Amino acid sequence: MTTRIYETFKPRPAVKMPTLTETKTDEARYEQDATRVQIRGSSLFLAGRFLSLGSNFVTQVLIVRYLSTVDYGALAYVLATVAFLQLFGTLGLQEAVSRFVPIYREKREYEKLFGTIFLAAGAVVFTGTLIIALAQGPLSHVIAHENLTLHLLSVLIFLVPVEAADMLLDALFASFAGTRDIFFRKYVLGPGLKLGVAVLLIWRGSTVTFFAIGYLCVSALGVLTYGWLLVRLLRDQGMWQHLTFRTIKIPAREVLVFIVPGLSAVLATAAINSINMFLLGQMQTLSEVAYYRVAVPVSEMNGVVMASFTLLYTPTAARLFARGNYIGINKLYWQTAAWMSVVAFPIFVSTFSLARPVVMLLYGSRYEHSAFVLALLALGSYFNVTLGFNVQTLKVIGRLRYIIVTSLLAALANIALNLFLIPRYGAIGAAAGATVALIGYNLLLQLGLRQSSDFKAFDPSYCSIYLVTALSALGLLALQLTTSMGLAVALPLAGCVSLAVFLVSKKKLNVTATFPELHRLPFMRSLLTY
């Protein structure tokens, strides 16, 4: 009895509480790790995206050279229309999934996690069916007038729910860290199948209709494969055991409040080219649509780096926001923006400073007119990259109303500019309007970030990177215009300039801490210590 009493009341060892210094150290370590993981993980997607772009680019070149200008113009017009309608097919739910699913999983709120997934899937099925019905019915003659365009639209409109499901699956895989599956499906399987359709088109001597049907079939096959991979991933992570239909809660209010700013932002950025091609098709010839369309995928290569970093940025920033760590968000934001600016710079100088020789090499003299279009679109696209994830950050910190207002202003500005410019200047006018609208939109977004606590709308410590990239691109452009040098000389020169930009920026990028394994390579070790 005495022993029991003693054991009950004997002194316990003191529990050591973390000090303020230790807490700050842990928070700083978390900031550093979050930024490092974001950049490293995104680098894998970047490599895959370049592989995918190369395959898609070969596909585009093959069909542009095989099809007549009118046939390709009709195909481009329909694909642009489908891409625009696809924005409403997803309703921005893929962004809601990438934000809420990781949070609900971390909090072990599995009933809301599966509720979010079912809500997104149901919305995609409903909106996709509605868009198909409208596009093949009352809206068909509003969208298109010529027989070929109407025929292609009747086939490719089914891409709306297919591509929407694909985007939703991307967000789910990113939320559950299925990086290998994303790499295989998004960057290997899908582009490879589409390239196969283009090769069959030329080998069989078929028409543009054959390509449209094949494009739809391989896209659907890719989504089915993606779905099977997701089922397997959730099984491996033990997620299915948490699925109970009776306890599912659909967080409709939280999701709907989040997606409205996303939709408005898409209208101001991603939908610009689709809207402009639609306006070109209404006010100009199909040849002008073709001149614009061939420049779009080349200019969008400037956004490849940004797109690769997007999948992991929002979940990382959301976790920092949940901890109230605005300083960490600021560090993540500008370090990521600096990396994207430097990595995307070789693409920018190739599509901006060397636009004319690139267009002539890829598409021939028929599309020489597209060189000016490419240079303008590349400028707007790269400017968007250099300022980083301003929309995503504003959404994370809750400035949703500001995003809606600025996005609507940018969308209206783009339409107003192009209603004036397209009838007078055609494809070049459309490109100029798009670039002005995109630059203005990004500047407004930066002003919104300035009003946030502990966040710098522009970090002066990275000023040297932006100054070097701007001067280098303008210098190479001036050299190209005055000497008309060919790509055999221009591309190696652009490579040297890009290497110089990297060497000037390597300390600001903190390359050695982010990728310490590079020191194992003799050439990289000497380059990084230079």
Short mmCIF file of C-alpha atoms in Angstrom, two decimals:
data_model
loop_
_atom_site.label_atom_id
_atom_site.label_comp_id
_atom_site.label_asym_id
_atom_site.label_seq_id
_atom_site.Cartn_x
_atom_site.Cartn_y
_atom_site.Cartn_z
CA MET A 1 0.00 0.00 0.00
CA THR A 2 2.79 2.40 0.97
CA THR A 3 4.58 1.61 -2.28
CA ARG A 4 1.46 2.40 -4.31
CA ILE A 5 1.01 5.74 -2.55
CA TYR A 6 4.65 6.61 -3.14
CA GLU A 7 4.40 5.70 -6.84
CA THR A 8 1.31 7.87 -7.16
CA PHE A 9 2.76 10.99 -5.56
CA LYS A 10 6.45 10.71 -6.40
CA PRO A 11 7.87 13.62 -8.42
CA ARG A 12 7.60 13.29 -12.19
CA PRO A 13 10.40 14.41 -14.51
CA ALA A 14 9.80 17.90 -15.82
CA VAL A 15 8.42 18.16 -19.34
CA LYS A 16 10.60 20.45 -21.39
CA MET A 17 8.52 22.99 -23.34
CA PRO A 18 9.90 24.38 -26.59
CA THR A 19 11.39 27.83 -26.19
CA LEU A 20 10.56 30.78 -28.42
CA THR A 21 13.95 30.46 -30.08
CA GLU A 22 13.37 26.77 -30.82
CA THR A 23 9.92 27.55 -32.24
CA LYS A 24 11.35 30.22 -34.53
CA THR A 25 14.12 27.87 -35.62
CA ASP A 26 11.59 25.15 -36.46
CA GLU A 27 9.48 27.65 -38.39
CA ALA A 28 12.50 28.87 -40.36
CA ARG A 29 13.46 25.28 -41.12
CA TYR A 30 9.89 24.61 -42.28
CA GLU A 31 10.04 27.65 -44.60
CA GLN A 32 13.32 26.49 -46.11
CA ASP A 33 12.14 22.91 -46.55
CA ALA A 34 8.84 24.01 -48.09
CA THR A 35 10.59 26.17 -50.69
CA ARG A 36 13.18 23.49 -51.42
CA VAL A 37 10.61 20.72 -51.85
CA GLN A 38 8.48 22.96 -54.07
CA ILE A 39 11.37 23.72 -56.43
CA ARG A 40 12.77 20.18 -56.50
CA GLY A 41 9.41 18.52 -57.05
CA SER A 42 8.45 20.99 -59.74
CA SER A 43 11.71 20.30 -61.54
CA LEU A 44 10.58 16.73 -62.24
CA PHE A 45 7.35 18.01 -63.76
CA LEU A 46 9.35 20.54 -65.76
CA ALA A 47 11.46 17.81 -67.33
CA GLY A 48 8.32 15.87 -68.18
CA ARG A 49 6.60 18.92 -69.57
CA PHE A 50 9.48 19.61 -71.94
CA LEU A 51 9.24 16.01 -73.11
CA SER A 52 5.50 16.44 -73.64
CA LEU A 53 5.92 19.77 -75.39
CA GLY A 54 8.45 18.30 -77.77
CA SER A 55 6.02 15.55 -78.74
CA ASN A 56 3.06 17.94 -79.05
CA PHE A 57 5.18 20.36 -81.02
CA VAL A 58 6.15 17.69 -83.55
CA THR A 59 2.46 16.80 -83.81
CA GLN A 60 1.56 20.41 -84.55
CA VAL A 61 4.29 20.85 -87.15
CA LEU A 62 3.24 17.64 -88.92
CA ILE A 63 -0.41 18.61 -89.22
CA VAL A 64 0.36 22.24 -90.15
CA ARG A 65 2.57 21.11 -93.01
CA TYR A 66 0.15 18.37 -94.11
CA LEU A 67 -3.19 20.20 -93.95
CA SER A 68 -4.15 23.16 -96.10
CA THR A 69 -4.29 26.58 -94.47
CA VAL A 70 -8.10 26.57 -94.55
CA ASP A 71 -8.37 23.05 -93.06
CA TYR A 72 -5.91 23.84 -90.32
CA GLY A 73 -7.63 27.17 -89.68
CA ALA A 74 -10.97 25.37 -89.20
CA LEU A 75 -9.35 22.81 -86.87
CA ALA A 76 -7.61 25.57 -84.92
CA TYR A 77 -10.83 27.55 -84.59
CA VAL A 78 -12.77 24.55 -83.26
CA LEU A 79 -9.99 23.54 -80.84
CA ALA A 80 -9.86 27.12 -79.55
CA THR A 81 -13.64 27.12 -79.08
CA VAL A 82 -13.48 23.79 -77.25
CA ALA A 83 -10.65 25.07 -75.05
CA PHE A 84 -12.75 28.10 -74.13
CA LEU A 85 -15.82 25.98 -73.32
CA GLN A 86 -13.61 23.61 -71.33
CA LEU A 87 -12.99 26.39 -68.82
CA PHE A 88 -16.67 26.17 -67.90
CA GLY A 89 -16.51 22.38 -68.01
CA THR A 90 -14.29 22.29 -64.93
CA LEU A 91 -15.64 25.45 -63.27
CA GLY A 92 -12.20 25.83 -61.69
CA LEU A 93 -12.88 22.85 -59.43
CA GLN A 94 -9.43 21.38 -60.08
CA GLU A 95 -7.94 24.30 -58.14
CA ALA A 96 -10.37 23.75 -55.29
CA VAL A 97 -9.37 20.09 -55.19
CA SER A 98 -5.66 20.91 -55.07
CA ARG A 99 -6.26 23.27 -52.14
CA PHE A 100 -8.91 21.54 -50.01
CA VAL A 101 -8.06 17.85 -50.44
CA PRO A 102 -4.53 18.17 -48.91
CA ILE A 103 -5.91 20.26 -46.03
CA TYR A 104 -8.72 17.82 -45.26
CA ARG A 105 -6.30 14.93 -45.44
CA GLU A 106 -3.89 16.61 -43.04
CA LYS A 107 -6.76 17.27 -40.61
CA ARG A 108 -8.07 13.70 -41.13
CA GLU A 109 -11.46 15.05 -42.21
CA TYR A 110 -12.00 12.22 -44.67
CA GLU A 111 -15.73 12.81 -44.93
CA LYS A 112 -15.05 16.27 -46.40
CA LEU A 113 -12.16 14.98 -48.50
CA PHE A 114 -14.33 12.48 -50.36
CA GLY A 115 -17.19 14.98 -50.41
CA THR A 116 -14.97 17.42 -52.30
CA ILE A 117 -13.98 14.73 -54.80
CA PHE A 118 -17.60 13.66 -55.43
CA LEU A 119 -18.73 17.27 -55.75
CA ALA A 120 -16.05 18.00 -58.36
CA ALA A 121 -16.72 14.80 -60.32
CA GLY A 122 -20.48 15.36 -60.37
CA ALA A 123 -20.07 18.96 -61.49
CA VAL A 124 -17.78 17.94 -64.36
CA VAL A 125 -20.28 15.35 -65.61
CA PHE A 126 -23.19 17.80 -65.39
CA THR A 127 -21.48 20.78 -67.03
CA GLY A 128 -19.89 18.62 -69.72
CA THR A 129 -23.25 17.15 -70.71
CA LEU A 130 -24.87 20.58 -70.73
CA ILE A 131 -22.15 22.11 -72.91
CA ILE A 132 -22.35 19.25 -75.43
CA ALA A 133 -26.13 19.65 -75.67
CA LEU A 134 -25.91 23.42 -76.17
CA ALA A 135 -23.01 23.32 -78.63
CA GLN A 136 -24.68 20.72 -80.85
CA GLY A 137 -28.03 22.44 -80.61
CA PRO A 138 -28.97 26.11 -80.26
CA LEU A 139 -25.41 27.47 -80.05
CA SER A 140 -23.89 25.56 -82.98
CA HIS A 141 -24.64 28.20 -85.62
CA VAL A 142 -23.55 30.97 -83.27
CA ILE A 143 -20.16 29.34 -82.73
CA ALA A 144 -19.53 28.37 -86.37
CA HIS A 145 -20.97 29.07 -89.82
CA GLU A 146 -19.05 27.00 -92.37
CA ASN A 147 -19.86 23.33 -92.96
CA LEU A 148 -16.33 22.06 -92.21
CA THR A 149 -16.19 23.97 -88.94
CA LEU A 150 -19.62 22.71 -87.88
CA HIS A 151 -18.63 19.13 -88.70
CA LEU A 152 -15.42 19.31 -86.66
CA LEU A 153 -17.29 20.94 -83.79
CA SER A 154 -19.77 18.04 -83.66
CA VAL A 155 -16.83 15.69 -83.02
CA LEU A 156 -14.45 17.69 -80.88
CA ILE A 157 -17.09 19.11 -78.53
CA PHE A 158 -16.89 15.80 -76.65
CA LEU A 159 -13.38 16.84 -75.62
CA VAL A 160 -14.92 19.25 -73.10
CA PRO A 161 -15.85 16.65 -70.44
CA VAL A 162 -12.86 14.47 -71.34
CA GLU A 163 -10.31 17.26 -70.84
CA ALA A 164 -12.18 18.49 -67.75
CA ALA A 165 -11.88 15.04 -66.19
CA ASP A 166 -8.18 15.01 -67.08
CA MET A 167 -7.60 18.31 -65.27
CA LEU A 168 -9.50 17.05 -62.24
CA LEU A 169 -7.35 13.92 -62.13
CA ASP A 170 -4.20 16.07 -62.33
CA ALA A 171 -5.28 17.91 -59.19
CA LEU A 172 -6.08 14.67 -57.35
CA PHE A 173 -2.74 13.09 -58.18
CA ALA A 174 -0.91 16.24 -57.04
CA SER A 175 -2.89 16.18 -53.77
CA PHE A 176 -1.95 12.57 -53.07
CA ALA A 177 1.67 12.97 -54.24
CA GLY A 178 1.34 10.64 -57.22
CA THR A 179 4.22 12.27 -59.07
CA ARG A 180 5.30 9.19 -61.04
CA ASP A 181 1.78 8.56 -62.30
CA ILE A 182 1.42 12.21 -63.31
CA PHE A 183 4.70 12.00 -65.18
CA PHE A 184 3.68 8.86 -67.08
CA ARG A 185 0.13 9.85 -68.00
CA LYS A 186 0.53 13.57 -68.56
CA TYR A 187 3.94 13.74 -70.16
CA VAL A 188 4.47 10.36 -71.85
CA LEU A 189 1.28 8.47 -72.67
CA GLY A 190 -1.03 11.32 -73.75
CA PRO A 191 1.38 13.20 -76.05
CA GLY A 192 2.65 9.94 -77.53
CA LEU A 193 -0.85 8.83 -78.51
CA LYS A 194 -1.62 12.19 -80.15
CA LEU A 195 1.62 12.05 -82.12
CA GLY A 196 0.59 8.60 -83.30
CA VAL A 197 -2.70 10.01 -84.62
CA ALA A 198 -0.82 12.69 -86.59
CA VAL A 199 1.50 10.07 -88.11
CA LEU A 200 -1.50 7.91 -89.09
CA LEU A 201 -3.15 10.96 -90.64
CA ILE A 202 -0.22 11.51 -92.98
CA TRP A 203 0.48 7.81 -93.62
CA ARG A 204 -3.13 7.11 -94.61
CA GLY A 205 -3.51 10.37 -96.52
CA SER A 206 -6.69 11.07 -94.54
CA THR A 207 -8.64 14.26 -93.95
CA VAL A 208 -8.85 16.63 -91.01
CA THR A 209 -11.95 14.72 -89.83
CA PHE A 210 -9.82 11.61 -89.25
CA PHE A 211 -7.47 13.61 -87.05
CA ALA A 212 -10.38 15.05 -85.04
CA ILE A 213 -11.87 11.59 -84.34
CA GLY A 214 -8.47 10.11 -83.48
CA TYR A 215 -7.64 13.04 -81.21
CA LEU A 216 -10.88 12.49 -79.29
CA CYS A 217 -10.36 8.73 -78.96
CA VAL A 218 -6.79 8.91 -77.62
CA SER A 219 -7.78 11.66 -75.17
CA ALA A 220 -10.54 9.45 -73.78
CA LEU A 221 -8.15 6.50 -73.55
CA GLY A 222 -5.68 8.62 -71.59
CA VAL A 223 -8.35 9.66 -69.07
CA LEU A 224 -9.46 6.05 -68.54
CA THR A 225 -5.84 5.07 -67.89
CA TYR A 226 -5.47 7.98 -65.48
CA GLY A 227 -8.59 6.91 -63.58
CA TRP A 228 -7.27 3.37 -63.15
CA LEU A 229 -3.97 4.72 -61.85
CA LEU A 230 -5.82 6.89 -59.32
CA VAL A 231 -7.80 3.93 -57.98
CA ARG A 232 -4.54 2.04 -57.52
CA LEU A 233 -2.84 5.01 -55.83
CA LEU A 234 -5.67 5.48 -53.31
CA ARG A 235 -5.60 1.75 -52.56
CA ASP A 236 -1.84 1.81 -51.94
CA GLN A 237 -2.20 4.77 -49.57
CA GLY A 238 -5.04 3.11 -47.66
CA MET A 239 -7.56 5.81 -48.51
CA TRP A 240 -10.45 3.55 -49.49
CA GLN A 241 -10.83 2.31 -45.92
CA HIS A 242 -11.87 5.84 -44.90
CA LEU A 243 -14.67 6.01 -47.47
CA THR A 244 -18.08 5.72 -45.80
CA PHE A 245 -20.98 7.00 -47.88
CA ARG A 246 -23.23 7.63 -44.87
CA THR A 247 -20.79 10.09 -43.29
CA ILE A 248 -19.73 12.00 -46.43
CA LYS A 249 -20.01 15.79 -46.08
CA ILE A 250 -19.96 17.93 -49.22
CA PRO A 251 -18.30 21.30 -48.39
CA ALA A 252 -20.26 23.08 -51.12
CA ARG A 253 -20.06 26.56 -49.62
CA GLU A 254 -16.28 26.53 -49.09
CA VAL A 255 -15.63 25.17 -52.57
CA LEU A 256 -18.01 27.55 -54.36
CA VAL A 257 -16.58 30.60 -52.59
CA PHE A 258 -13.10 29.51 -53.67
CA ILE A 259 -13.77 28.74 -57.36
CA VAL A 260 -15.44 32.03 -58.36
CA PRO A 261 -12.17 34.04 -58.28
CA GLY A 262 -10.45 31.19 -60.12
CA LEU A 263 -12.96 31.32 -62.97
CA SER A 264 -12.58 35.07 -63.31
CA ALA A 265 -8.78 34.74 -63.33
CA VAL A 266 -8.97 32.10 -66.06
CA LEU A 267 -11.08 34.42 -68.21
CA ALA A 268 -8.37 37.07 -67.88
CA THR A 269 -5.39 34.82 -68.66
CA ALA A 270 -5.88 31.31 -69.99
CA ALA A 271 -8.95 32.25 -72.03
CA ILE A 272 -7.36 35.25 -73.75
CA ASN A 273 -6.04 33.31 -76.73
CA SER A 274 -9.26 31.33 -77.12
CA ILE A 275 -11.34 34.51 -77.04
CA ASN A 276 -9.03 36.23 -79.50
CA MET A 277 -9.17 33.35 -81.98
CA PHE A 278 -12.94 33.37 -81.69
CA LEU A 279 -12.99 37.12 -82.44
CA LEU A 280 -10.58 36.61 -85.34
CA GLY A 281 -12.87 33.93 -86.75
CA GLN A 282 -15.82 36.31 -86.55
CA MET A 283 -14.12 39.46 -87.90
CA GLN A 284 -11.30 38.16 -90.11
CA THR A 285 -10.51 35.26 -92.44
CA LEU A 286 -9.57 31.73 -91.40
CA SER A 287 -6.04 32.49 -92.64
CA GLU A 288 -5.71 35.16 -89.94
CA VAL A 289 -6.89 32.59 -87.39
CA ALA A 290 -4.16 30.25 -88.65
CA TYR A 291 -1.49 32.99 -88.41
CA TYR A 292 -2.45 33.55 -84.78
CA ARG A 293 -2.96 29.90 -83.89
CA VAL A 294 0.46 28.68 -85.04
CA ALA A 295 2.12 31.26 -82.79
CA VAL A 296 0.12 30.38 -79.68
CA PRO A 297 1.69 27.00 -78.75
CA VAL A 298 5.18 28.37 -79.41
CA SER A 299 4.59 31.43 -77.22
CA GLU A 300 2.99 29.31 -74.52
CA MET A 301 6.27 27.45 -74.14
CA ASN A 302 7.26 30.44 -71.99
CA GLY A 303 4.66 29.26 -69.50
CA VAL A 304 5.92 25.69 -69.39
CA VAL A 305 8.09 26.35 -66.36
CA MET A 306 5.29 28.15 -64.53
CA ALA A 307 2.81 25.38 -65.27
CA SER A 308 5.25 22.82 -63.92
CA PHE A 309 5.64 24.74 -60.65
CA THR A 310 1.89 25.34 -60.24
CA LEU A 311 0.88 21.85 -59.09
CA LEU A 312 2.91 22.03 -55.89
CA TYR A 313 2.81 25.78 -55.17
CA THR A 314 -0.78 26.13 -53.95
CA PRO A 315 -0.66 23.27 -51.40
CA THR A 316 2.68 24.54 -50.07
CA ALA A 317 1.49 28.14 -49.76
CA ALA A 318 -1.75 26.98 -48.13
CA ARG A 319 0.15 25.10 -45.42
CA LEU A 320 2.27 28.19 -44.69
CA PHE A 321 -0.87 30.33 -44.56
CA ALA A 322 -2.46 27.90 -42.11
CA ARG A 323 0.55 28.47 -39.83
CA GLY A 324 0.22 32.26 -40.21
CA ASN A 325 3.67 32.39 -41.80
CA TYR A 326 3.47 35.31 -44.26
CA ILE A 327 7.24 35.70 -44.28
CA GLY A 328 7.49 32.11 -45.43
CA ILE A 329 4.94 32.74 -48.19
CA ASN A 330 6.94 35.78 -49.32
CA LYS A 331 10.13 33.73 -49.47
CA LEU A 332 8.40 30.91 -51.32
CA TYR A 333 6.81 33.36 -53.76
CA TRP A 334 9.88 35.32 -54.82
CA GLN A 335 12.31 32.42 -54.77
CA THR A 336 9.93 30.49 -57.02
CA ALA A 337 9.41 33.51 -59.30
CA ALA A 338 13.16 34.02 -59.63
CA TRP A 339 13.72 30.37 -60.52
CA MET A 340 10.97 30.48 -63.11
CA SER A 341 12.35 33.68 -64.67
CA VAL A 342 15.84 32.25 -65.12
CA VAL A 343 14.79 28.77 -66.24
CA ALA A 344 12.26 30.17 -68.75
CA PHE A 345 14.69 32.77 -70.13
CA PRO A 346 16.16 30.57 -72.92
CA ILE A 347 12.64 29.95 -74.19
CA PHE A 348 11.83 33.65 -74.02
CA VAL A 349 14.79 34.81 -76.08
CA SER A 350 14.11 32.08 -78.64
CA THR A 351 10.47 33.08 -79.07
CA PHE A 352 10.85 36.86 -78.64
CA SER A 353 14.29 37.92 -79.80
CA LEU A 354 14.51 35.20 -82.48
CA ALA A 355 10.82 35.01 -83.42
CA ARG A 356 11.23 35.43 -87.19
CA PRO A 357 13.87 32.74 -87.85
CA VAL A 358 12.03 30.34 -85.53
CA VAL A 359 8.73 30.77 -87.39
CA MET A 360 10.43 30.43 -90.79
CA LEU A 361 12.13 27.21 -89.70
CA LEU A 362 9.03 25.63 -88.20
CA TYR A 363 6.26 26.64 -90.58
CA GLY A 364 7.90 27.97 -93.72
CA SER A 365 7.45 31.22 -95.60
CA ARG A 366 3.64 30.84 -95.67
CA TYR A 367 3.54 31.82 -92.01
CA GLU A 368 6.16 34.59 -92.00
CA HIS A 369 3.37 36.94 -90.92
CA SER A 370 3.18 34.99 -87.64
CA ALA A 371 6.64 36.17 -86.49
CA PHE A 372 5.27 39.48 -85.17
CA VAL A 373 2.41 37.63 -83.50
CA LEU A 374 4.84 35.25 -81.80
CA ALA A 375 7.08 38.03 -80.47
CA LEU A 376 4.15 39.91 -78.93
CA LEU A 377 2.56 36.84 -77.37
CA ALA A 378 5.92 35.66 -76.00
CA LEU A 379 6.45 39.03 -74.30
CA GLY A 380 3.10 38.86 -72.51
CA SER A 381 3.57 35.23 -71.53
CA TYR A 382 7.06 35.75 -70.08
CA PHE A 383 5.97 38.86 -68.18
CA ASN A 384 3.31 36.73 -66.55
CA VAL A 385 5.97 34.18 -65.56
CA THR A 386 8.41 36.70 -64.09
CA LEU A 387 5.86 38.08 -61.63
CA GLY A 388 5.15 34.63 -60.25
CA PHE A 389 2.04 33.11 -58.70
CA ASN A 390 0.21 36.31 -57.81
CA VAL A 391 -3.29 34.93 -58.45
CA GLN A 392 -2.64 31.74 -56.49
CA THR A 393 -1.17 33.69 -53.57
CA LEU A 394 -4.09 36.12 -53.45
CA LYS A 395 -6.48 33.17 -53.34
CA VAL A 396 -4.53 31.50 -50.55
CA ILE A 397 -4.55 34.63 -48.37
CA GLY A 398 -8.24 35.25 -49.05
CA ARG A 399 -8.30 38.32 -51.32
CA LEU A 400 -10.98 36.74 -53.48
CA ARG A 401 -13.03 39.84 -54.29
CA TYR A 402 -9.94 41.67 -55.52
CA ILE A 403 -9.16 38.81 -57.92
CA ILE A 404 -12.69 38.90 -59.34
CA VAL A 405 -12.64 42.66 -59.97
CA THR A 406 -9.18 42.78 -61.56
CA SER A 407 -9.84 39.68 -63.67
CA LEU A 408 -13.06 41.10 -65.06
CA LEU A 409 -11.33 44.39 -65.84
CA ALA A 410 -8.55 42.56 -67.70
CA ALA A 411 -11.00 40.39 -69.66
CA LEU A 412 -13.06 43.42 -70.69
CA ALA A 413 -9.90 45.33 -71.62
CA ASN A 414 -8.74 42.46 -73.83
CA ILE A 415 -12.09 42.29 -75.65
CA ALA A 416 -12.30 46.08 -76.06
CA LEU A 417 -8.76 46.32 -77.41
CA ASN A 418 -9.31 43.50 -79.88
CA LEU A 419 -12.63 44.80 -81.12
CA PHE A 420 -10.65 47.86 -82.17
CA LEU A 421 -7.41 46.19 -83.30
CA ILE A 422 -8.54 42.99 -85.06
CA PRO A 423 -10.53 44.62 -87.90
CA ARG A 424 -7.53 46.86 -88.66
CA TYR A 425 -4.50 44.66 -88.01
CA GLY A 426 -5.80 41.08 -87.93
CA ALA A 427 -3.68 38.55 -86.06
CA ILE A 428 -1.01 41.11 -85.11
CA GLY A 429 -3.69 43.34 -83.57
CA ALA A 430 -5.06 40.41 -81.58
CA ALA A 431 -1.58 39.62 -80.25
CA ALA A 432 -0.97 43.25 -79.28
CA GLY A 433 -4.28 43.46 -77.43
CA ALA A 434 -3.61 40.22 -75.58
CA THR A 435 -0.15 41.34 -74.46
CA VAL A 436 -1.29 44.75 -73.20
CA ALA A 437 -4.19 43.19 -71.29
CA LEU A 438 -1.99 40.51 -69.70
CA ILE A 439 0.71 42.96 -68.58
CA GLY A 440 -1.87 45.32 -67.09
CA TYR A 441 -3.58 42.43 -65.31
CA ASN A 442 -0.36 41.29 -63.64
CA LEU A 443 0.48 44.79 -62.47
CA LEU A 444 -2.94 45.11 -60.84
CA LEU A 445 -2.46 41.77 -59.09
CA GLN A 446 0.88 42.89 -57.68
CA LEU A 447 -0.83 45.94 -56.22
CA GLY A 448 -3.21 43.56 -54.47
CA LEU A 449 -0.32 41.66 -52.91
CA ARG A 450 1.14 44.91 -51.63
CA GLN A 451 -1.78 45.33 -49.24
CA SER A 452 -1.12 41.98 -47.57
CA SER A 453 0.65 41.72 -44.24
CA ASP A 454 4.39 40.98 -44.31
CA PHE A 455 4.38 40.51 -48.09
CA LYS A 456 6.48 42.46 -50.58
CA ALA A 457 4.80 43.28 -53.90
CA PHE A 458 8.32 43.42 -55.30
CA ASP A 459 11.40 42.12 -53.52
CA PRO A 460 14.36 44.43 -54.32
CA SER A 461 16.83 41.66 -53.56
CA TYR A 462 15.87 40.01 -56.86
CA CYS A 463 16.13 43.21 -58.93
CA SER A 464 19.43 42.15 -60.49
CA ILE A 465 17.86 39.03 -62.01
CA TYR A 466 15.07 40.96 -63.71
CA LEU A 467 17.43 43.66 -64.95
CA VAL A 468 19.83 41.13 -66.48
CA THR A 469 17.07 39.18 -68.23
CA ALA A 470 15.47 42.32 -69.70
CA LEU A 471 18.73 43.80 -71.03
CA SER A 472 19.89 40.46 -72.44
CA ALA A 473 16.64 39.86 -74.35
CA LEU A 474 16.55 43.38 -75.78
CA GLY A 475 20.21 43.20 -76.79
CA LEU A 476 19.70 39.93 -78.63
CA LEU A 477 16.59 41.33 -80.35
CA ALA A 478 18.51 44.39 -81.55
CA LEU A 479 21.28 42.15 -82.88
CA GLN A 480 18.77 39.97 -84.74
CA LEU A 481 17.02 42.97 -86.33
CA THR A 482 20.24 44.62 -87.48
CA THR A 483 22.08 41.55 -88.76
CA SER A 484 19.28 39.12 -89.75
CA MET A 485 21.46 36.25 -88.52
CA GLY A 486 20.24 32.71 -89.05
CA LEU A 487 19.38 30.20 -86.37
CA ALA A 488 22.71 28.42 -86.81
CA VAL A 489 24.34 31.48 -85.23
CA ALA A 490 21.44 32.87 -83.21
CA LEU A 491 20.61 29.78 -81.15
CA PRO A 492 24.17 29.17 -79.85
CA LEU A 493 24.39 32.86 -79.05
CA ALA A 494 21.08 32.68 -77.17
CA GLY A 495 22.44 29.69 -75.26
CA CYS A 496 25.54 31.63 -74.22
CA VAL A 497 23.44 34.59 -73.10
CA SER A 498 21.17 32.27 -71.09
CA LEU A 499 24.17 30.67 -69.40
CA ALA A 500 25.47 34.13 -68.48
CA VAL A 501 22.09 35.00 -66.95
CA PHE A 502 22.21 31.80 -64.88
CA LEU A 503 25.74 32.48 -63.64
CA VAL A 504 24.81 36.01 -62.58
CA SER A 505 21.72 34.72 -60.78
CA LYS A 506 22.99 31.50 -59.15
CA LYS A 507 23.63 33.03 -55.72
CA LYS A 508 20.18 34.57 -55.54
CA LEU A 509 18.65 31.26 -56.60
CA ASN A 510 20.54 29.39 -53.87
CA VAL A 511 21.25 26.59 -56.33
CA THR A 512 23.70 24.62 -54.21
CA ALA A 513 21.30 24.35 -51.25
CA THR A 514 18.36 23.40 -53.44
CA PHE A 515 20.21 20.81 -55.55
CA PRO A 516 23.23 19.68 -53.49
CA GLU A 517 23.64 16.57 -55.67
CA LEU A 518 24.82 18.81 -58.53
CA HIS A 519 28.18 19.02 -56.79
CA ARG A 520 28.74 15.37 -57.63
CA LEU A 521 29.04 16.32 -61.29
CA PRO A 522 32.53 17.69 -62.03
CA PHE A 523 31.36 20.16 -64.68
CA MET A 524 28.49 21.50 -62.57
CA ARG A 525 30.68 21.71 -59.46
CA SER A 526 33.19 23.95 -61.21
CA LEU A 527 30.38 25.98 -62.80
CA LEU A 528 28.54 26.58 -59.53
CA THR A 529 31.67 27.54 -57.62
CA TYR A 530 32.77 29.96 -60.32
#
